[in-house]
Amino acid sequence: MLKALLLGGLGDSILQFAKLQSKYTLKEIQENISIDYCDPRWRENKVKSIIDFWQSQGVQINAFPMPTLTWIDDNKHTYDIMLIYPFNEPHKENNYLQTNPFPKIKYTHIPNIDIVIQPYGGTNLASQISFTQLMGFTDTIFNRTIHYIGWTNPAEENIFRRLQGKSLLNQGNLVDFMNTAASAKIYIGFLSFGAFLTAMNKQQIFYLNRTTKDHLYLCFEWNATNVHNLSEIHI
């Protein structure tokens, strides 16, 4: 049994899953790799979403708060695979794993999901597409269905009822979110879990930057376009 150590957020989790699939089959990951997830900034909702993602793929993980600041350095010799946020930091040369751009991901396809827009992204919803941008963009879309996905402040939910499309904000659980994002033909939002999921399913994504390093997470095989404003999107 191999041992793997993971850190990071939900978006990192799906990239780590894809990295493991560059070398191992899904069955091997499920049966032959013991995965620890260590979080230096333990937040229940964040950790629950990460556990829910791995469990949705039939993979059990052991999650725990980081005991001390030196815990990783003190214990890395006990792991065969190190996938640490934000990038792979191997302690052995053969531990470096490339990202499989199109890993096998378990989800339930939902028919008639065309465009999904995730207006909020990042830690604590720090990144946001302005309502003005959303209104300007959606007013140009004809004969296309739009779904708004993700989570937001409940006080802002009513805003999206003024836009063309259907709001799924704050509805369902992570698996419901996955099913919608993975079924989409086009994803619009920030480069995060939903974008990675849509891209890994060989569909088109338009993403806005959250940081200057966002491009480092991309696979060149993905159909991904960086935009600074939704007005740059023509579909």
PDB file of C-alpha atoms in Angstrom:
ATOM      1  CA  MET A   1       0.000   0.000   0.000  1.00  0.00           C
ATOM      2  CA  LEU A   2       1.382   3.375  -1.091  1.00  0.00           C
ATOM      3  CA  LYS A   3       0.945   6.437   1.110  1.00  0.00           C
ATOM      4  CA  ALA A   4       0.092   9.879  -0.295  1.00  0.00           C
ATOM      5  CA  LEU A   5      -0.073  13.264   1.428  1.00  0.00           C
ATOM      6  CA  LEU A   6      -2.296  16.039   0.078  1.00  0.00           C
ATOM      7  CA  LEU A   7      -2.758  19.699   1.007  1.00  0.00           C
ATOM      8  CA  GLY A   8      -4.782  22.503  -0.507  1.00  0.00           C
ATOM      9  CA  GLY A   9      -8.365  23.382  -1.344  1.00  0.00           C
ATOM     10  CA  LEU A  10     -11.145  21.800  -3.376  1.00  0.00           C
ATOM     11  CA  GLY A  11      -9.685  22.924  -6.711  1.00  0.00           C
ATOM     12  CA  ASP A  12      -6.345  21.428  -5.718  1.00  0.00           C
ATOM     13  CA  SER A  13      -8.085  18.149  -4.874  1.00  0.00           C
ATOM     14  CA  ILE A  14      -9.377  17.565  -8.404  1.00  0.00           C
ATOM     15  CA  LEU A  15      -5.934  18.444  -9.820  1.00  0.00           C
ATOM     16  CA  GLN A  16      -4.309  16.019  -7.362  1.00  0.00           C
ATOM     17  CA  PHE A  17      -6.818  13.370  -8.435  1.00  0.00           C
ATOM     18  CA  ALA A  18      -5.813  14.019 -12.058  1.00  0.00           C
ATOM     19  CA  LYS A  19      -2.117  13.821 -11.149  1.00  0.00           C
ATOM     20  CA  LEU A  20      -2.610  10.432  -9.522  1.00  0.00           C
ATOM     21  CA  GLN A  21      -4.403   9.231 -12.664  1.00  0.00           C
ATOM     22  CA  SER A  22      -1.359  10.092 -14.765  1.00  0.00           C
ATOM     23  CA  LYS A  23       0.295   7.028 -13.201  1.00  0.00           C
ATOM     24  CA  TYR A  24      -2.416   4.949 -11.549  1.00  0.00           C
ATOM     25  CA  THR A  25      -5.836   3.705 -12.607  1.00  0.00           C
ATOM     26  CA  LEU A  26      -8.895   4.728 -10.643  1.00  0.00           C
ATOM     27  CA  LYS A  27      -9.121   1.223  -9.228  1.00  0.00           C
ATOM     28  CA  GLU A  28      -5.486   1.388  -8.093  1.00  0.00           C
ATOM     29  CA  ILE A  29      -6.130   4.739  -6.407  1.00  0.00           C
ATOM     30  CA  GLN A  30      -9.184   3.299  -4.674  1.00  0.00           C
ATOM     31  CA  GLU A  31      -7.522   0.107  -3.516  1.00  0.00           C
ATOM     32  CA  ASN A  32      -3.758   0.617  -3.375  1.00  0.00           C
ATOM     33  CA  ILE A  33      -3.144   4.167  -2.151  1.00  0.00           C
ATOM     34  CA  SER A  34      -3.738   5.358   1.404  1.00  0.00           C
ATOM     35  CA  ILE A  35      -4.404   9.099   1.255  1.00  0.00           C
ATOM     36  CA  ASP A  36      -3.892  11.581   4.091  1.00  0.00           C
ATOM     37  CA  TYR A  37      -5.197  15.117   3.767  1.00  0.00           C
ATOM     38  CA  CYS A  38      -3.579  17.606   6.122  1.00  0.00           C
ATOM     39  CA  ASP A  39      -4.947  21.129   6.516  1.00  0.00           C
ATOM     40  CA  PRO A  40      -2.955  23.907   8.246  1.00  0.00           C
ATOM     41  CA  ARG A  41      -6.058  26.162   8.322  1.00  0.00           C
ATOM     42  CA  TRP A  42      -8.831  23.786   9.288  1.00  0.00           C
ATOM     43  CA  ARG A  43     -12.305  24.919   8.224  1.00  0.00           C
ATOM     44  CA  GLU A  44     -15.112  22.404   8.550  1.00  0.00           C
ATOM     45  CA  ASN A  45     -17.006  23.364   5.370  1.00  0.00           C
ATOM     46  CA  LYS A  46     -13.851  23.349   3.250  1.00  0.00           C
ATOM     47  CA  VAL A  47     -12.646  19.992   4.568  1.00  0.00           C
ATOM     48  CA  LYS A  48     -16.105  18.440   4.210  1.00  0.00           C
ATOM     49  CA  SER A  49     -16.251  19.436   0.524  1.00  0.00           C
ATOM     50  CA  ILE A  50     -12.829  17.861  -0.077  1.00  0.00           C
ATOM     51  CA  ILE A  51     -13.835  14.629   1.660  1.00  0.00           C
ATOM     52  CA  ASP A  52     -17.128  14.610  -0.277  1.00  0.00           C
ATOM     53  CA  PHE A  53     -15.258  14.946  -3.584  1.00  0.00           C
ATOM     54  CA  TRP A  54     -12.922  12.029  -2.915  1.00  0.00           C
ATOM     55  CA  GLN A  55     -15.768   9.877  -1.607  1.00  0.00           C
ATOM     56  CA  SER A  56     -17.770  10.634  -4.765  1.00  0.00           C
ATOM     57  CA  GLN A  57     -14.914   8.984  -6.660  1.00  0.00           C
ATOM     58  CA  GLY A  58     -14.936   5.933  -4.390  1.00  0.00           C
ATOM     59  CA  VAL A  59     -11.771   7.041  -2.579  1.00  0.00           C
ATOM     60  CA  GLN A  60     -11.559   7.253   1.201  1.00  0.00           C
ATOM     61  CA  ILE A  61      -9.191   9.812   2.692  1.00  0.00           C
ATOM     62  CA  ASN A  62      -7.990  10.468   6.218  1.00  0.00           C
ATOM     63  CA  ALA A  63      -8.308  14.204   6.969  1.00  0.00           C
ATOM     64  CA  PHE A  64      -6.786  15.922   9.969  1.00  0.00           C
ATOM     65  CA  PRO A  65      -5.532  19.376  11.046  1.00  0.00           C
ATOM     66  CA  MET A  66      -1.804  19.962  10.722  1.00  0.00           C
ATOM     67  CA  PRO A  67      -0.437  19.295  14.242  1.00  0.00           C
ATOM     68  CA  THR A  68       2.560  21.657  14.026  1.00  0.00           C
ATOM     69  CA  LEU A  69       4.193  23.954  11.482  1.00  0.00           C
ATOM     70  CA  THR A  70       7.071  21.504  11.055  1.00  0.00           C
ATOM     71  CA  TRP A  71       4.867  18.412  10.800  1.00  0.00           C
ATOM     72  CA  ILE A  72       5.300  17.963   7.024  1.00  0.00           C
ATOM     73  CA  ASP A  73       9.097  18.184   7.140  1.00  0.00           C
ATOM     74  CA  ASP A  74       9.153  15.858  10.130  1.00  0.00           C
ATOM     75  CA  ASN A  75       6.954  13.241   8.474  1.00  0.00           C
ATOM     76  CA  LYS A  76       7.499  13.464   4.708  1.00  0.00           C
ATOM     77  CA  HIS A  77       9.860  10.475   4.809  1.00  0.00           C
ATOM     78  CA  THR A  78       6.849   8.282   5.635  1.00  0.00           C
ATOM     79  CA  TYR A  79       5.051   9.100   2.359  1.00  0.00           C
ATOM     80  CA  ASP A  80       5.580   7.727  -1.135  1.00  0.00           C
ATOM     81  CA  ILE A  81       3.674  10.536  -2.887  1.00  0.00           C
ATOM     82  CA  MET A  82       3.630  14.208  -1.921  1.00  0.00           C
ATOM     83  CA  LEU A  83       1.058  16.428  -3.624  1.00  0.00           C
ATOM     84  CA  ILE A  84       1.246  19.656  -1.680  1.00  0.00           C
ATOM     85  CA  TYR A  85      -0.499  22.937  -2.474  1.00  0.00           C
ATOM     86  CA  PRO A  86       0.024  24.815  -4.659  1.00  0.00           C
ATOM     87  CA  PHE A  87       2.327  22.550  -6.661  1.00  0.00           C
ATOM     88  CA  ASN A  88       3.905  19.143  -6.470  1.00  0.00           C
ATOM     89  CA  GLU A  89       6.817  19.153  -4.016  1.00  0.00           C
ATOM     90  CA  PRO A  90       8.364  15.684  -4.287  1.00  0.00           C
ATOM     91  CA  HIS A  91      10.891  14.450  -1.790  1.00  0.00           C
ATOM     92  CA  LYS A  92      11.984  11.774  -4.283  1.00  0.00           C
ATOM     93  CA  GLU A  93      12.592  12.332  -7.987  1.00  0.00           C
ATOM     94  CA  ASN A  94      10.159   9.614  -9.077  1.00  0.00           C
ATOM     95  CA  ASN A  95       7.305  11.197  -7.114  1.00  0.00           C
ATOM     96  CA  TYR A  96       6.701  13.950  -9.638  1.00  0.00           C
ATOM     97  CA  LEU A  97       3.377  13.376 -11.379  1.00  0.00           C
ATOM     98  CA  GLN A  98       2.128  15.211 -14.450  1.00  0.00           C
ATOM     99  CA  THR A  99      -1.546  16.145 -14.619  1.00  0.00           C
ATOM    100  CA  ASN A 100      -3.726  13.798 -16.643  1.00  0.00           C
ATOM    101  CA  PRO A 101      -5.793  16.367 -18.589  1.00  0.00           C
ATOM    102  CA  PHE A 102      -8.743  14.024 -18.997  1.00  0.00           C
ATOM    103  CA  PRO A 103      -8.944  11.747 -15.953  1.00  0.00           C
ATOM    104  CA  LYS A 104     -11.790   9.366 -15.296  1.00  0.00           C
ATOM    105  CA  ILE A 105     -14.278  11.225 -13.105  1.00  0.00           C
ATOM    106  CA  LYS A 106     -17.469   9.685 -11.780  1.00  0.00           C
ATOM    107  CA  TYR A 107     -20.554  11.857 -12.144  1.00  0.00           C
ATOM    108  CA  THR A 108     -24.171  11.648 -13.331  1.00  0.00           C
ATOM    109  CA  HIS A 109     -24.821  13.404 -16.641  1.00  0.00           C
ATOM    110  CA  ILE A 110     -27.664  15.914 -16.669  1.00  0.00           C
ATOM    111  CA  PRO A 111     -29.186  16.543 -20.111  1.00  0.00           C
ATOM    112  CA  ASN A 112     -29.758  20.045 -21.485  1.00  0.00           C
ATOM    113  CA  ILE A 113     -27.051  21.763 -19.437  1.00  0.00           C
ATOM    114  CA  ASP A 114     -25.602  24.246 -21.908  1.00  0.00           C
ATOM    115  CA  ILE A 115     -23.821  27.236 -20.298  1.00  0.00           C
ATOM    116  CA  VAL A 116     -22.930  27.335 -16.611  1.00  0.00           C
ATOM    117  CA  ILE A 117     -21.721  30.488 -14.920  1.00  0.00           C
ATOM    118  CA  GLN A 118     -20.067  30.394 -11.501  1.00  0.00           C
ATOM    119  CA  PRO A 119     -20.138  34.042 -10.385  1.00  0.00           C
ATOM    120  CA  TYR A 120     -18.126  33.539  -7.205  1.00  0.00           C
ATOM    121  CA  GLY A 121     -14.834  31.790  -6.556  1.00  0.00           C
ATOM    122  CA  GLY A 122     -11.849  31.553  -4.291  1.00  0.00           C
ATOM    123  CA  THR A 123     -11.453  31.307  -0.555  1.00  0.00           C
ATOM    124  CA  ASN A 124     -14.494  32.761   1.207  1.00  0.00           C
ATOM    125  CA  LEU A 125     -15.940  33.788  -2.190  1.00  0.00           C
ATOM    126  CA  ALA A 126     -13.269  36.481  -2.479  1.00  0.00           C
ATOM    127  CA  SER A 127     -13.543  36.644  -6.281  1.00  0.00           C
ATOM    128  CA  GLN A 128     -16.746  37.816  -7.907  1.00  0.00           C
ATOM    129  CA  ILE A 129     -18.029  38.611 -11.400  1.00  0.00           C
ATOM    130  CA  SER A 130     -19.810  41.939 -11.194  1.00  0.00           C
ATOM    131  CA  PHE A 131     -23.566  42.004 -11.713  1.00  0.00           C
ATOM    132  CA  THR A 132     -23.063  44.652 -14.421  1.00  0.00           C
ATOM    133  CA  GLN A 133     -20.837  42.263 -16.390  1.00  0.00           C
ATOM    134  CA  LEU A 134     -23.293  39.414 -15.954  1.00  0.00           C
ATOM    135  CA  MET A 135     -26.256  41.488 -17.092  1.00  0.00           C
ATOM    136  CA  GLY A 136     -24.386  42.836 -20.120  1.00  0.00           C
ATOM    137  CA  PHE A 137     -23.263  39.361 -21.144  1.00  0.00           C
ATOM    138  CA  THR A 138     -26.509  37.472 -20.612  1.00  0.00           C
ATOM    139  CA  ASP A 139     -28.470  40.110 -22.520  1.00  0.00           C
ATOM    140  CA  THR A 140     -26.474  39.109 -25.631  1.00  0.00           C
ATOM    141  CA  ILE A 141     -27.192  35.379 -25.334  1.00  0.00           C
ATOM    142  CA  PHE A 142     -30.089  34.053 -27.351  1.00  0.00           C
ATOM    143  CA  ASN A 143     -31.415  30.501 -27.745  1.00  0.00           C
ATOM    144  CA  ARG A 144     -28.998  29.217 -25.091  1.00  0.00           C
ATOM    145  CA  THR A 145     -29.781  27.973 -21.596  1.00  0.00           C
ATOM    146  CA  ILE A 146     -27.802  29.400 -18.673  1.00  0.00           C
ATOM    147  CA  HIS A 147     -27.430  27.967 -15.173  1.00  0.00           C
ATOM    148  CA  TYR A 148     -25.748  29.844 -12.310  1.00  0.00           C
ATOM    149  CA  ILE A 149     -23.925  27.478  -9.985  1.00  0.00           C
ATOM    150  CA  GLY A 150     -21.940  27.612  -6.781  1.00  0.00           C
ATOM    151  CA  TRP A 151     -22.457  29.343  -3.471  1.00  0.00           C
ATOM    152  CA  THR A 152     -22.947  32.927  -2.395  1.00  0.00           C
ATOM    153  CA  ASN A 153     -24.198  35.105   0.413  1.00  0.00           C
ATOM    154  CA  PRO A 154     -27.910  34.201   0.753  1.00  0.00           C
ATOM    155  CA  ALA A 155     -28.761  37.909   0.775  1.00  0.00           C
ATOM    156  CA  GLU A 156     -27.519  38.157  -2.833  1.00  0.00           C
ATOM    157  CA  GLU A 157     -29.489  35.228  -4.256  1.00  0.00           C
ATOM    158  CA  ASN A 158     -32.384  37.402  -5.442  1.00  0.00           C
ATOM    159  CA  ILE A 159     -30.051  39.395  -7.701  1.00  0.00           C
ATOM    160  CA  PHE A 160     -29.716  36.472 -10.066  1.00  0.00           C
ATOM    161  CA  ARG A 161     -33.468  36.210 -10.578  1.00  0.00           C
ATOM    162  CA  ARG A 162     -33.176  39.427 -12.590  1.00  0.00           C
ATOM    163  CA  LEU A 163     -30.861  37.729 -15.092  1.00  0.00           C
ATOM    164  CA  GLN A 164     -31.642  35.433 -17.972  1.00  0.00           C
ATOM    165  CA  GLY A 165     -31.235  31.805 -16.916  1.00  0.00           C
ATOM    166  CA  LYS A 166     -31.851  29.606 -13.890  1.00  0.00           C
ATOM    167  CA  SER A 167     -30.123  30.080 -10.558  1.00  0.00           C
ATOM    168  CA  LEU A 168     -28.858  26.979  -8.753  1.00  0.00           C
ATOM    169  CA  LEU A 169     -26.854  29.067  -6.301  1.00  0.00           C
ATOM    170  CA  ASN A 170     -26.804  27.660  -2.763  1.00  0.00           C
ATOM    171  CA  GLN A 171     -28.780  24.645  -3.925  1.00  0.00           C
ATOM    172  CA  GLY A 172     -27.884  20.997  -3.487  1.00  0.00           C
ATOM    173  CA  ASN A 173     -24.583  19.525  -2.368  1.00  0.00           C
ATOM    174  CA  LEU A 174     -21.163  19.098  -3.907  1.00  0.00           C
ATOM    175  CA  VAL A 175     -22.228  16.075  -5.973  1.00  0.00           C
ATOM    176  CA  ASP A 176     -25.109  18.086  -7.455  1.00  0.00           C
ATOM    177  CA  PHE A 177     -22.635  20.849  -8.304  1.00  0.00           C
ATOM    178  CA  MET A 178     -20.293  18.309  -9.915  1.00  0.00           C
ATOM    179  CA  ASN A 179     -23.066  16.782 -12.006  1.00  0.00           C
ATOM    180  CA  THR A 180     -24.053  20.209 -13.346  1.00  0.00           C
ATOM    181  CA  ALA A 181     -20.524  21.459 -14.074  1.00  0.00           C
ATOM    182  CA  ALA A 182     -19.445  18.179 -15.676  1.00  0.00           C
ATOM    183  CA  SER A 183     -22.556  18.162 -17.898  1.00  0.00           C
ATOM    184  CA  ALA A 184     -21.996  21.702 -19.201  1.00  0.00           C
ATOM    185  CA  LYS A 185     -20.941  22.503 -22.745  1.00  0.00           C
ATOM    186  CA  ILE A 186     -19.445  25.840 -21.635  1.00  0.00           C
ATOM    187  CA  TYR A 187     -18.197  26.995 -18.222  1.00  0.00           C
ATOM    188  CA  ILE A 188     -17.701  30.668 -17.384  1.00  0.00           C
ATOM    189  CA  GLY A 189     -16.115  31.786 -14.132  1.00  0.00           C
ATOM    190  CA  PHE A 190     -12.880  31.667 -12.217  1.00  0.00           C
ATOM    191  CA  LEU A 191     -10.241  28.965 -12.552  1.00  0.00           C
ATOM    192  CA  SER A 192     -11.439  26.737  -9.755  1.00  0.00           C
ATOM    193  CA  PHE A 193     -12.986  23.330  -9.093  1.00  0.00           C
ATOM    194  CA  GLY A 194     -15.921  23.833 -11.471  1.00  0.00           C
ATOM    195  CA  ALA A 195     -13.706  25.049 -14.309  1.00  0.00           C
ATOM    196  CA  PHE A 196     -11.289  22.146 -13.907  1.00  0.00           C
ATOM    197  CA  LEU A 197     -14.171  19.665 -13.875  1.00  0.00           C
ATOM    198  CA  THR A 198     -15.696  21.034 -17.090  1.00  0.00           C
ATOM    199  CA  ALA A 199     -12.312  21.193 -18.840  1.00  0.00           C
ATOM    200  CA  MET A 200     -11.445  17.634 -17.803  1.00  0.00           C
ATOM    201  CA  ASN A 201     -14.683  16.564 -19.442  1.00  0.00           C
ATOM    202  CA  LYS A 202     -13.376  17.985 -22.748  1.00  0.00           C
ATOM    203  CA  GLN A 203     -15.685  20.998 -22.795  1.00  0.00           C
ATOM    204  CA  GLN A 204     -14.941  24.702 -23.251  1.00  0.00           C
ATOM    205  CA  ILE A 205     -14.118  27.041 -20.375  1.00  0.00           C
ATOM    206  CA  PHE A 206     -13.754  30.823 -20.240  1.00  0.00           C
ATOM    207  CA  TYR A 207     -11.978  31.919 -17.096  1.00  0.00           C
ATOM    208  CA  LEU A 208     -11.184  35.180 -15.348  1.00  0.00           C
ATOM    209  CA  ASN A 209      -7.962  35.473 -13.375  1.00  0.00           C
ATOM    210  CA  ARG A 210      -7.876  35.390  -9.596  1.00  0.00           C
ATOM    211  CA  THR A 211      -4.066  35.517  -9.386  1.00  0.00           C
ATOM    212  CA  THR A 212      -1.134  36.055 -11.740  1.00  0.00           C
ATOM    213  CA  LYS A 213      -0.288  32.341 -11.418  1.00  0.00           C
ATOM    214  CA  ASP A 214      -3.619  30.937 -12.585  1.00  0.00           C
ATOM    215  CA  HIS A 215      -2.175  29.816 -15.918  1.00  0.00           C
ATOM    216  CA  LEU A 216       0.184  27.416 -14.107  1.00  0.00           C
ATOM    217  CA  TYR A 217      -2.781  25.199 -13.290  1.00  0.00           C
ATOM    218  CA  LEU A 218      -3.820  24.751 -16.922  1.00  0.00           C
ATOM    219  CA  CYS A 219      -3.216  21.780 -19.201  1.00  0.00           C
ATOM    220  CA  PHE A 220      -2.483  22.787 -22.788  1.00  0.00           C
ATOM    221  CA  GLU A 221      -4.867  20.058 -23.988  1.00  0.00           C
ATOM    222  CA  TRP A 222      -7.838  21.880 -22.437  1.00  0.00           C
ATOM    223  CA  ASN A 223     -10.145  24.140 -24.425  1.00  0.00           C
ATOM    224  CA  ALA A 224      -9.538  27.090 -22.091  1.00  0.00           C
ATOM    225  CA  THR A 225      -9.659  30.808 -22.864  1.00  0.00           C
ATOM    226  CA  ASN A 226      -8.604  33.570 -20.498  1.00  0.00           C
ATOM    227  CA  VAL A 227     -10.794  36.700 -20.552  1.00  0.00           C
ATOM    228  CA  HIS A 228     -10.605  39.923 -18.568  1.00  0.00           C
ATOM    229  CA  ASN A 229     -14.258  40.770 -19.046  1.00  0.00           C
ATOM    230  CA  LEU A 230     -17.320  38.770 -20.079  1.00  0.00           C
ATOM    231  CA  SER A 231     -17.740  41.143 -23.035  1.00  0.00           C
ATOM    232  CA  GLU A 232     -14.777  39.334 -24.652  1.00  0.00           C
ATOM    233  CA  ILE A 233     -16.773  36.079 -24.847  1.00  0.00           C
ATOM    234  CA  HIS A 234     -18.495  35.386 -28.169  1.00  0.00           C
ATOM    235  CA  ILE A 235     -20.473  32.150 -28.350  1.00  0.00           C
TER     236      ILE A 235
END
